[in-house]
Coordinates of C-alpha atoms and ligand atoms in Angstrom, one line a residue:
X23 CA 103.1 122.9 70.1
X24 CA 104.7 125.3 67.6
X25 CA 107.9 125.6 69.9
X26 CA 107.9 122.1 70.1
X27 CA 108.0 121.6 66.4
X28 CA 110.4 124.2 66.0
X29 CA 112.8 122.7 68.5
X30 CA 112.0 118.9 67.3
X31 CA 113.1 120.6 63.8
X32 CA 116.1 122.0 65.2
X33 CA 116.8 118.6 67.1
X34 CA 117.1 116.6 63.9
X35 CA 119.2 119.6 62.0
X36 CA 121.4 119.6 65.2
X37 CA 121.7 115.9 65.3
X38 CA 122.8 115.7 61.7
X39 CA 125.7 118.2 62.8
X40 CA 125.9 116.3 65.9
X41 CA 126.4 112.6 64.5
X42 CA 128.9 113.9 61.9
X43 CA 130.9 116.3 64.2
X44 CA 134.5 114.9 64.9
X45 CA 134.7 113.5 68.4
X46 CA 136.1 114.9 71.0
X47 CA 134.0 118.1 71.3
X48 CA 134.6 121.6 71.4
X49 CA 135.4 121.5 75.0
X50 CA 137.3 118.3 75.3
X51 CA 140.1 120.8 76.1
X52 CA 141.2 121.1 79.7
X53 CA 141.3 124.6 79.2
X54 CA 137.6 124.8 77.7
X55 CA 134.6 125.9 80.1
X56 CA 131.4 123.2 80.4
X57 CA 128.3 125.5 80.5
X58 CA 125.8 123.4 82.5
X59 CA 122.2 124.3 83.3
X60 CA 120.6 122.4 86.1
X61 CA 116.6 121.6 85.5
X62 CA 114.6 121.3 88.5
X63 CA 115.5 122.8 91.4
X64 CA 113.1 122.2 94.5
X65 CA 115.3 119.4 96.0
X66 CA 118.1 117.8 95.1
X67 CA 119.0 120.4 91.8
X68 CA 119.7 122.6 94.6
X69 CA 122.7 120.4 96.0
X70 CA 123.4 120.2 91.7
X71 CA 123.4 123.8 91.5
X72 CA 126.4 124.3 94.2
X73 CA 127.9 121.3 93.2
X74 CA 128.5 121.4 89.9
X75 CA 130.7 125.2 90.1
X76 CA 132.8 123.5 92.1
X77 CA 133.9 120.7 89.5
X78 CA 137.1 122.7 87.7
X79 CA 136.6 123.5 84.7
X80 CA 132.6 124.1 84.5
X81 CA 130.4 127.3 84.7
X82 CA 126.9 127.0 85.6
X83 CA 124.8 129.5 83.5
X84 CA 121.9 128.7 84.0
X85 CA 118.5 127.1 86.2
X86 CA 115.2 125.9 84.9
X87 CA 112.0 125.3 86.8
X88 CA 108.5 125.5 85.9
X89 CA 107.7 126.6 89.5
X90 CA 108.7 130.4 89.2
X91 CA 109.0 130.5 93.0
X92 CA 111.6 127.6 93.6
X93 CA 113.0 129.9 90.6
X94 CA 113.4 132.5 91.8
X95 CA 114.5 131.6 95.2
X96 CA 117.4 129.5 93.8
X97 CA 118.6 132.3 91.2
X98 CA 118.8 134.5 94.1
X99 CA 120.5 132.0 96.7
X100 CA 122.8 131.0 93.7
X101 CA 123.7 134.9 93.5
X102 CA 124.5 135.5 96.5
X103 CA 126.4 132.4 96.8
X104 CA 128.3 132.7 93.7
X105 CA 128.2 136.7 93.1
X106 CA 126.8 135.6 89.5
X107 CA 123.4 136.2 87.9
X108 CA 122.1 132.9 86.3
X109 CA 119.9 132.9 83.0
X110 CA 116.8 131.3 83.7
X111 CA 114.5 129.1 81.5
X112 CA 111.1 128.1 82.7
X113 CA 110.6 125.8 80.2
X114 CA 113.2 122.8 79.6
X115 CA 112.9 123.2 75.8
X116 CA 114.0 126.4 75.7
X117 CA 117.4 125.5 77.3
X118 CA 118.0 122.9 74.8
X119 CA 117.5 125.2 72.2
X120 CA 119.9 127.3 73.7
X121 CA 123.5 127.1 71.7
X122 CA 125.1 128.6 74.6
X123 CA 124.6 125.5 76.8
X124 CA 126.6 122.1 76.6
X125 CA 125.4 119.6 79.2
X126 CA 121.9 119.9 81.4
X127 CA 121.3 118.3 84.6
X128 CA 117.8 116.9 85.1
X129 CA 116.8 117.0 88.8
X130 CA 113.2 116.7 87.7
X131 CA 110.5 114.2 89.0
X132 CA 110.9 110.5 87.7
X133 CA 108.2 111.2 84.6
X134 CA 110.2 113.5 83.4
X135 CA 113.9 111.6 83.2
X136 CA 113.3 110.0 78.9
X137 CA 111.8 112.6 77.6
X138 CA 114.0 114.9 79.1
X139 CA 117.3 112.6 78.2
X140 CA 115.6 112.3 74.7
X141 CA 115.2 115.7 73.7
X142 CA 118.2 116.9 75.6
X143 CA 120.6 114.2 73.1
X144 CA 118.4 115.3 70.1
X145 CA 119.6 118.9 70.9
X146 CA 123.5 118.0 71.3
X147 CA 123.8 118.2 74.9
X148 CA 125.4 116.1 77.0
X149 CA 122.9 115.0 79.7
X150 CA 123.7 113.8 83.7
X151 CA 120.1 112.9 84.8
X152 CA 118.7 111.8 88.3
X153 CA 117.7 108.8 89.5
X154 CA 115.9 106.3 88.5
X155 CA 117.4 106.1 85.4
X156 CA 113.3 106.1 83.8
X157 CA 109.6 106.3 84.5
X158 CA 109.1 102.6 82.4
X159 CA 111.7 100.2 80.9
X160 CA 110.9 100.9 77.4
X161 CA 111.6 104.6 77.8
X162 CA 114.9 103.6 79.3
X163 CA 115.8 101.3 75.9
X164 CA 115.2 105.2 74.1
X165 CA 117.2 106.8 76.5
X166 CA 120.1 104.4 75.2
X167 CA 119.3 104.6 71.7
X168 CA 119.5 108.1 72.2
X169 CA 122.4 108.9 73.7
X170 CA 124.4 106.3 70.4
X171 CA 122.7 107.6 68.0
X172 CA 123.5 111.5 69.1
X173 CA 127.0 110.5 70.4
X174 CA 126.3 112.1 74.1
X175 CA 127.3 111.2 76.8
X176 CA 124.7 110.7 79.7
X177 CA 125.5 109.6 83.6
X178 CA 122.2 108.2 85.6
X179 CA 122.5 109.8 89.2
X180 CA 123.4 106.8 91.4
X181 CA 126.1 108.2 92.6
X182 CA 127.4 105.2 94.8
X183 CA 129.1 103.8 91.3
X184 CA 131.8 106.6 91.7
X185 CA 133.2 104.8 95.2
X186 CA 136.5 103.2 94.0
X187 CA 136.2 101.1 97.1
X188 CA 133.2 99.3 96.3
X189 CA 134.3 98.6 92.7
X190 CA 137.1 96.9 94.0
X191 CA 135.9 95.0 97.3
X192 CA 132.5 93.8 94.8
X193 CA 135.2 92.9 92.2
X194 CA 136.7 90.4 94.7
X195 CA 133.5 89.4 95.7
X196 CA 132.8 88.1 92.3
X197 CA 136.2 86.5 92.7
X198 CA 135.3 84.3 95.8
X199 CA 136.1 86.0 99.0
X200 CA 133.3 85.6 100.6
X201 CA 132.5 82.2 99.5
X202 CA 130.2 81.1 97.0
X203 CA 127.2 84.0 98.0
X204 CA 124.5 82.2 98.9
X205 CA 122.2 85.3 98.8
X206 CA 122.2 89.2 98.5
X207 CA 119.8 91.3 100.4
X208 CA 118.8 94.7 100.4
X209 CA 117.3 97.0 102.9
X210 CA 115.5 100.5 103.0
X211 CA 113.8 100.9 106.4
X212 CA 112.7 104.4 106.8
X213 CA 109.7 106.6 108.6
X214 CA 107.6 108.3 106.4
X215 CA 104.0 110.1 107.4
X216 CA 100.5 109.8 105.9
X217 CA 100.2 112.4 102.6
X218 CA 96.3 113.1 103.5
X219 CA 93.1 113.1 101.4
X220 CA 92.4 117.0 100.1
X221 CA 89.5 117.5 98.9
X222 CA 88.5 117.2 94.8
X223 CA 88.7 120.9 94.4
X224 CA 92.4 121.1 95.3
X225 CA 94.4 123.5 92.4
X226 CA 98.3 123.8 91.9
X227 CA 100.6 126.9 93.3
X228 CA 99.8 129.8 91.4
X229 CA 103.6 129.5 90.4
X230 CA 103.4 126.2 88.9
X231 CA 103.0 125.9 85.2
X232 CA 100.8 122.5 85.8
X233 CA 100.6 121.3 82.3
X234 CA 104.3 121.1 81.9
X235 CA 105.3 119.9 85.4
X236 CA 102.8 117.0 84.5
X237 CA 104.7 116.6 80.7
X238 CA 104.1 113.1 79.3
X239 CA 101.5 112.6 82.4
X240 CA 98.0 113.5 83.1
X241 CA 97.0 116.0 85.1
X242 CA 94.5 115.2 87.6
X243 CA 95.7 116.4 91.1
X244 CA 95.6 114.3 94.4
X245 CA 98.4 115.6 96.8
X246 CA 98.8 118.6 98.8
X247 CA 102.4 119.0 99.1
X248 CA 102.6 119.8 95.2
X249 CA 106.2 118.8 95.4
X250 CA 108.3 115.8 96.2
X251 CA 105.1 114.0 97.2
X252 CA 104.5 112.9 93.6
X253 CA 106.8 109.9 94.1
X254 CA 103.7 107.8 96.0
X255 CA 102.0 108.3 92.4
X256 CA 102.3 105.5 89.7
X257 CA 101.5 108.4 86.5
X258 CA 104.6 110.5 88.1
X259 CA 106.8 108.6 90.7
X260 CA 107.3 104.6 91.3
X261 CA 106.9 104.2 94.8
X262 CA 109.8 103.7 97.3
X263 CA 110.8 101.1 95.2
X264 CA 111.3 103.6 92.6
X265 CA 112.5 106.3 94.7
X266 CA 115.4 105.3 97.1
X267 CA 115.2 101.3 95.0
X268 CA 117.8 102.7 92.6
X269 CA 120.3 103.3 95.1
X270 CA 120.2 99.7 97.3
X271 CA 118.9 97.5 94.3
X272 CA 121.9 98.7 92.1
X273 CA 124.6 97.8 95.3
X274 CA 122.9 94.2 95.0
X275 CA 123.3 93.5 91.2
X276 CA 126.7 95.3 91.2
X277 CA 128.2 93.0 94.2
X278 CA 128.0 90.0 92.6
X279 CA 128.3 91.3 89.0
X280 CA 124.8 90.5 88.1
X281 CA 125.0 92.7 84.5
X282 CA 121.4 91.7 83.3
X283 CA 118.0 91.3 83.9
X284 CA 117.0 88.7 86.6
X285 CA 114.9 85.8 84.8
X286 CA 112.2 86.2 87.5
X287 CA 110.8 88.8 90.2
X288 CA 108.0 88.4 92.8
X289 CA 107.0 91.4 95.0
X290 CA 104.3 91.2 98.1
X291 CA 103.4 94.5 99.6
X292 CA 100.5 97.0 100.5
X293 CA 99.8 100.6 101.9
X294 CA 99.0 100.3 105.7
X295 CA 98.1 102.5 107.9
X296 CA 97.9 105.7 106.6
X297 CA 94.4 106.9 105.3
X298 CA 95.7 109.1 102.7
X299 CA 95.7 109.2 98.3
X300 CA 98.9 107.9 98.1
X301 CA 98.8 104.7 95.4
X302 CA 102.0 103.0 96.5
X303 CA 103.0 100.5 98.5
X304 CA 104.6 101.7 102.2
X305 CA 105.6 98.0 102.6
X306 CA 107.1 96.4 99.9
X307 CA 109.2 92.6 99.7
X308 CA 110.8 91.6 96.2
X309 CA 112.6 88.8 95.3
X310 CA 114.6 88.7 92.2
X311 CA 116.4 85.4 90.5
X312 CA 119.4 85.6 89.2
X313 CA 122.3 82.9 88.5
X314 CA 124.8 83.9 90.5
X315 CA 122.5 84.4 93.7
X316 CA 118.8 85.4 94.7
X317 CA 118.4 89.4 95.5
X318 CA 115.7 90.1 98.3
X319 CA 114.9 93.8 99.3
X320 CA 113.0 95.0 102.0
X321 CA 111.1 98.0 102.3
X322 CA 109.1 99.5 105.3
X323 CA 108.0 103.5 105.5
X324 CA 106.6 102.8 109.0
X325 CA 108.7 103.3 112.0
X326 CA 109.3 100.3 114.6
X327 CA 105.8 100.8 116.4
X328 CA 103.1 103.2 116.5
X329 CA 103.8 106.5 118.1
X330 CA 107.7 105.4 117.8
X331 CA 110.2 107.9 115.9
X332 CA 113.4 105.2 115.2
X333 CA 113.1 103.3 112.0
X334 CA 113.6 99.2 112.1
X335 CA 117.0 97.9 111.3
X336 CA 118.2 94.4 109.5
X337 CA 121.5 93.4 111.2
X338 CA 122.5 97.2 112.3
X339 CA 121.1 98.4 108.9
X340 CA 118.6 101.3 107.9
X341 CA 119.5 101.3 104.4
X342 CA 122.0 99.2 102.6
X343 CA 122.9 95.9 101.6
X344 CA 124.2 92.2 103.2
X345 CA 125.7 89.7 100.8
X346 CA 125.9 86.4 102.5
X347 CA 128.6 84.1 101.4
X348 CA 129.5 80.4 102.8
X349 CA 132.7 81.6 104.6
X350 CA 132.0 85.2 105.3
X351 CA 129.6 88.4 105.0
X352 CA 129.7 91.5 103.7
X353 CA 127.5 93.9 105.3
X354 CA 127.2 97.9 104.2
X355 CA 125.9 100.7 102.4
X356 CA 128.5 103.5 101.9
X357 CA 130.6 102.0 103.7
X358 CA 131.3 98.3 105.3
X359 CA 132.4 95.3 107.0
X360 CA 133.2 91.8 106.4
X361 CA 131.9 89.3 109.1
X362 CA 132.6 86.0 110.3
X363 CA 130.1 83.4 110.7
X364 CA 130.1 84.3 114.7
X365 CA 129.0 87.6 113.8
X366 CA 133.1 89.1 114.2
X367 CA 134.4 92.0 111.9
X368 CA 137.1 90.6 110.3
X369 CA 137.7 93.5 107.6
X370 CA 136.5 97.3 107.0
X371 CA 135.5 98.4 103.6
X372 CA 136.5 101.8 103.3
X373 CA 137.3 104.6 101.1
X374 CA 136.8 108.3 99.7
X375 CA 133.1 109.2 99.5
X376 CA 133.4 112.9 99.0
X377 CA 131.1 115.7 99.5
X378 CA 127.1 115.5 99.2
X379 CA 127.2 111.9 99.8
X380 CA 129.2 111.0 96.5
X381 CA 127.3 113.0 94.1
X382 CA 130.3 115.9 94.2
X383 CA 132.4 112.5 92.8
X384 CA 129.5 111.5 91.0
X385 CA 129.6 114.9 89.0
X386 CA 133.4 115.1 88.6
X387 CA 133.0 111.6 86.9
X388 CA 130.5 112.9 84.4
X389 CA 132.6 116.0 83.8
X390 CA 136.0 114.0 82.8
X391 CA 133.6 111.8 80.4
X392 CA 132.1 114.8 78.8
X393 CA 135.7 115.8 78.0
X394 CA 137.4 112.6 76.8
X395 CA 133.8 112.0 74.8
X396 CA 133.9 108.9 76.0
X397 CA 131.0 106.7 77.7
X398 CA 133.5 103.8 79.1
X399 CA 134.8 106.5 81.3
X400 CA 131.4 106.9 83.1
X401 CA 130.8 105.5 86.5
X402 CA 126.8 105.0 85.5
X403 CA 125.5 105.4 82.0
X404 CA 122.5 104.4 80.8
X405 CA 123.0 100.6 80.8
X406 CA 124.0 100.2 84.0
X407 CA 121.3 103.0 85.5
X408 CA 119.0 101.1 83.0
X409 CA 119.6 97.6 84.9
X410 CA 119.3 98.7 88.0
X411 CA 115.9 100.8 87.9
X412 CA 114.6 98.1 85.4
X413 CA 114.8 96.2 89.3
X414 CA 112.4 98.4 90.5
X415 CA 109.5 98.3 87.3
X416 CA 109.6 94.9 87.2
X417 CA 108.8 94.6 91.0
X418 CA 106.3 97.1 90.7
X419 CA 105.0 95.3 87.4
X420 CA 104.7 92.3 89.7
X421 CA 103.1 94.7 92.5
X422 CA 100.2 95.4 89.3
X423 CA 99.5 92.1 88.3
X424 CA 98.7 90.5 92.2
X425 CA 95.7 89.2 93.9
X426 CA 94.7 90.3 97.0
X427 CA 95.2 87.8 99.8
X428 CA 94.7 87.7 103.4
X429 CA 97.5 88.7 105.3
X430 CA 97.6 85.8 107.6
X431 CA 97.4 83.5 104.7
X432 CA 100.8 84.8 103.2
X433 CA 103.0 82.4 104.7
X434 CA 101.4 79.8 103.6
X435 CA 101.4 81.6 99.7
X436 CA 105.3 81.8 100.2
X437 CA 106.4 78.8 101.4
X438 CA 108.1 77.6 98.7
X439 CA 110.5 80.5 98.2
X440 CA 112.5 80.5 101.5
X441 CA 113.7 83.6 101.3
X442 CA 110.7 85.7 100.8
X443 CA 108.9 83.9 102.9
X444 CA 111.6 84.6 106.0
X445 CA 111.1 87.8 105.6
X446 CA 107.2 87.4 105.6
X447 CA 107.5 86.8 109.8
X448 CA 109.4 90.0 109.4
X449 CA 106.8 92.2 107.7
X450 CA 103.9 90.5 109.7
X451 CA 105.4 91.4 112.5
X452 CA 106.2 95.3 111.6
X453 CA 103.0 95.7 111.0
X454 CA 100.8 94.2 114.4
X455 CA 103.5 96.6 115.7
X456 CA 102.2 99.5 113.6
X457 CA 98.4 99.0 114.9
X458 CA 98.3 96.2 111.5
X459 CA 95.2 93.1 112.6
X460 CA 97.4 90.6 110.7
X461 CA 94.1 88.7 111.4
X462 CA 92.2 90.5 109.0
X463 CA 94.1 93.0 106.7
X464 CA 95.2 92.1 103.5
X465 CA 98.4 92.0 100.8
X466 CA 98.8 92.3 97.2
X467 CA 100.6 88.8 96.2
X468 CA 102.6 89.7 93.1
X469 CA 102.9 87.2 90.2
X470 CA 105.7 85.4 90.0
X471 CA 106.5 86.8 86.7
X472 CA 109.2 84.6 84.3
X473 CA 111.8 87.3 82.3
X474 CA 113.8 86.8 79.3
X475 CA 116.7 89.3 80.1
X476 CA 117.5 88.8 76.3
X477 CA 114.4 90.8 75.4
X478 CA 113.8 92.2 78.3
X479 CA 110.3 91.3 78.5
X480 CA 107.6 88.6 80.3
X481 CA 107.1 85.9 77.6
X482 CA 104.4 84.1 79.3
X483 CA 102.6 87.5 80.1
X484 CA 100.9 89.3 78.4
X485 CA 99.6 91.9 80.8
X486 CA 102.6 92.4 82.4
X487 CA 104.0 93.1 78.9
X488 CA 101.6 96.1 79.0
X489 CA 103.1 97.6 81.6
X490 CA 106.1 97.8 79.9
X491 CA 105.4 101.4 78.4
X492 CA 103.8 104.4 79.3
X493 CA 100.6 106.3 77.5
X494 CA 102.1 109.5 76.9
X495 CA 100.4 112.6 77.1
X496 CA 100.8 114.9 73.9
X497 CA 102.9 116.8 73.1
X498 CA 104.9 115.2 75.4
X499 CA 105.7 111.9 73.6
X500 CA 109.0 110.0 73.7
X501 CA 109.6 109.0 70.0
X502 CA 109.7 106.0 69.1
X503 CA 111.9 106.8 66.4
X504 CA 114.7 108.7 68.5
Ligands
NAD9 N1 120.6 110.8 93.4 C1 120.0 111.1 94.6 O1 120.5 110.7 95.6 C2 118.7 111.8 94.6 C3 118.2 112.3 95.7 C4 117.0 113.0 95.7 C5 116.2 113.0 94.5 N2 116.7 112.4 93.4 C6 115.9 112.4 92.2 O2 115.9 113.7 91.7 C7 114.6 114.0 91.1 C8 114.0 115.2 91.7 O3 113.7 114.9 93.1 P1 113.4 116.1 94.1 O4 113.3 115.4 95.4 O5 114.3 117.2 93.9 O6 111.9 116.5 93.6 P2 111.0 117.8 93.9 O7 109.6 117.5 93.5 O8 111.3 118.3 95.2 O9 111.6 118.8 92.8 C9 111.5 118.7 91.4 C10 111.6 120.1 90.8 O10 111.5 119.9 89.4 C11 110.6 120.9 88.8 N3 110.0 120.5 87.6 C12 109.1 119.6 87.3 N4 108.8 119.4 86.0 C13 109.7 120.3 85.4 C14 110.0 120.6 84.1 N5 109.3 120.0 83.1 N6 110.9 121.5 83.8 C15 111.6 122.1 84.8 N7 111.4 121.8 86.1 C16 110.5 120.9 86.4 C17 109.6 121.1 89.9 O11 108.9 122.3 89.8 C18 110.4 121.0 91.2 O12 111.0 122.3 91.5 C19 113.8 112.7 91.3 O13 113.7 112.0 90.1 C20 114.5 112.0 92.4 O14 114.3 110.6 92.3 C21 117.9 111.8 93.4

């Protein structure tokens, strides 16, 4: 608490300098080494930690984790990599008060991504954080606020806004060359497996300092695999949705140049199968309305059938996105094709996606924005990671506020909206496959739920208004005063 005062003193003082430093920056010179720390390093701060030495021009000096295993493992693998000894920081706030660091990466769980973003701007240092963009939408509107008032620069990790050749191809599709689109769908069909039920008495790693992993969260325990499988908790992750959502939903609103909130969203979905703690759906359907066409996603964790290791696919897609227009279709994920309406390629979409599936792009983006100081030249700043992970809360928002219906009933339920309901056969059918008795299971029916993108909230809901925000967990409190 006292180190936390200290630094939130040292934040302000900082931002004073900060916000009436001359732009561009100390190291807006070519010649001028970035000294990045990356924060969180189990999964995918690894991949940031060997990325980001080989952006020119930027010296990683640093890894923080508040698992001193995954630590020390990475300081080590980073050494013999590199030939370099890293500083290391188990605690986040001691990097930001470190004057010898200029940008951080957060690869930390999704609970983690505001307050992180927050204190990171307070301290002066420009920020690239992972995906989703926030835990909660207002958080996200802080991140924002943040990163103006402190003049940082801050890149969301959705990497797939640093292909050239999607910006173009979705620029013509806003300018008709597929038609007038008719609708835009997404798809993440995957195989995941059953997290378990441990018993009550389960502790964390030894290694783990607990209370800060949890930050703003509480920190009841449920999951055995201490890492990564936080993401199938609301308090920490936001389900698939949340997880690989980001990615697809933001492919959707980008191709036809949707650069708002939708006015409504509706989600259907359950957990099925698995006998395990995990709180989030594993079968998930959201529609979203916007004016230039509906979005639908799909999400399915289970594989085709039981026993079966392939994972279903929506006109040759795992993952990705098919935007249906009257004279043609587009249908891709990194990469893609444009169809005829007899099913005929009649165009490749094509182009440089780099190392590390984009992020090495993703992270040379960021870099060049750090130096010019200037946010138009990032590929994904807040207000565009904001839109797109605001996708995912507000399906899972819908998700919270549903009745539970009988399964067999739901066609019925979604009859009058087409699309969703199409996709109902699809989902019933998955899951008779999966061992499901459509006959008797159930769904959670989401609320239709109205939006005013102007505010960004439910104006006829009062409840779902609620789940806007977060309770945060002191000291770990985004301000609501940045
Ligand atoms: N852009 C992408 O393609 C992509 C891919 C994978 C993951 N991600 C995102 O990256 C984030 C991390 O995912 P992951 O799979 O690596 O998770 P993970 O659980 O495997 O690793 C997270 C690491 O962060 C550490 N950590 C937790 N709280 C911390 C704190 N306060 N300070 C320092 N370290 C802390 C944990 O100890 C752990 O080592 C998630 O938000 C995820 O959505 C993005």
């Amino acid at each position: 608490m006292l180190s936390l005062n200290r630094r939130q003193f040292l934040a302000a003082a900082s931002a004073t300098a900060v916000t009436s430093m001359s732009t561009p920056s100390a190291f807006a010179s070519a010649n001028d080494e970035l000294r990045v720390v990356v924060i969180g390093l189990n999964g995918i701060g690894r991949t940031h930690l060997n990325g980001f030495p080989e952006v020119s021009g930027v010296r990683v000096v640093g890894a923080c984790d508040v698992d001193s295993a995954v630590l020390g493992k990475r300081a080590e693998e980073f050494q013999k990599k590199f030939n370099r000894k890293l500083k290391t920081y188990n605690d986040m706030r001691q990097v930001f008060d470190d004057p010898d660091v200029d940008a951080v990466v957060l690869a930390v769980p999704n609970h983690w991504h505001g307050l992180g973003t927050v204190w990171g701007c307070q301290a002066g240092k420009d920020v690239y954080t992972e995906k989703p963009c926030s835990h909660n939408i207002w958080e996200a509107g802080q991140m924002e606020k943040a990163a103006k008032k402190y003049d940082r620069i801050v890149q969301v990790g959705i990497q797939r806004r640093s292909f050239t050749h999607l910006k173009d191809f979705f620029q013509e599709i806003q300018q008709g060359v597929l038609g007038k689109v008719k609708q835009v769908k997404g798809v993440y069909l995957t195989r995941r497996n059953s997290i378990g039920r441990p018993d009550a008495a389960l502790q964390p790693p030894a290694t783990v300092d607990h209370n800060q992993w949890c930050g703003p969260a509480p920190t009841k325990l449920e999951r055995a695999n201490y890492h990564y499988d936080w993401h199938w908790f609301w308090e920490y992750g936001n389900a698939e949705l949340g997880n690989n959502g980001p990615h697809i939903l933001d492919l959707c609103r980008w191709s036809i140049g949707a650069e708002e909130f939708p006015t409504a969203v509706t989600s259907v979905g359950g957990r099925y199968v698995w006998d395990d703690n995990g709180q989030t759906p594993n079968t998930h359907l959201l529609r979203y309305e916007y004016a230039q066409a509906p979005i639908t996603f799909e999400i399915r964790d289970l594989p085709t059938a039981t026993g079966k290791k392939d994972t279903c696919k929506h006109m040759g897609l795992s993952y990705g996105i098919v935007v249906e227009g009257e004279e043609a279709t587009y249908v891709g994920f990194d990469t893609g094709k444009v169809i005829d309406p007899q099913g005929k390629t009649i165009r490749e979409i094509k182009g440089t996606t780099g190392p590390d599936g984009g992020r090495q792009l993703h992270r040379e983006n960021f870099v060049k924005a750090v130096r010019s100081r200037k946010t138009s030249d990032l590929n994904c700043d807040v207000r565009t990671g904001h839109l797109s992970t605001a996708l995912c809360h507000l399906g899972n928002i819908s998700h919270k506020v549903s009745d539970t219906i009988s399964l067999k009933s739901l066609p019925e339920r979604t009859q009058e909206q087409p699309l969703v309901n199409e996709a109902v056969g699809r989902m019933q059918s998955h899951l008779a496959a999966n061992g499901v008795d459509v006959a008797s299971a159930h769904v959670q029916l989401g609320k239709t739920l109205q939006i005013d993108p102007k505010t960004e909230t439910f104006p006829q809901d009062e409840k779902a208004n609620g789940l806007l925000k977060r309770e945060y967990r002191a000291p770990f409190i985004v301000p609501e005063n940045v």
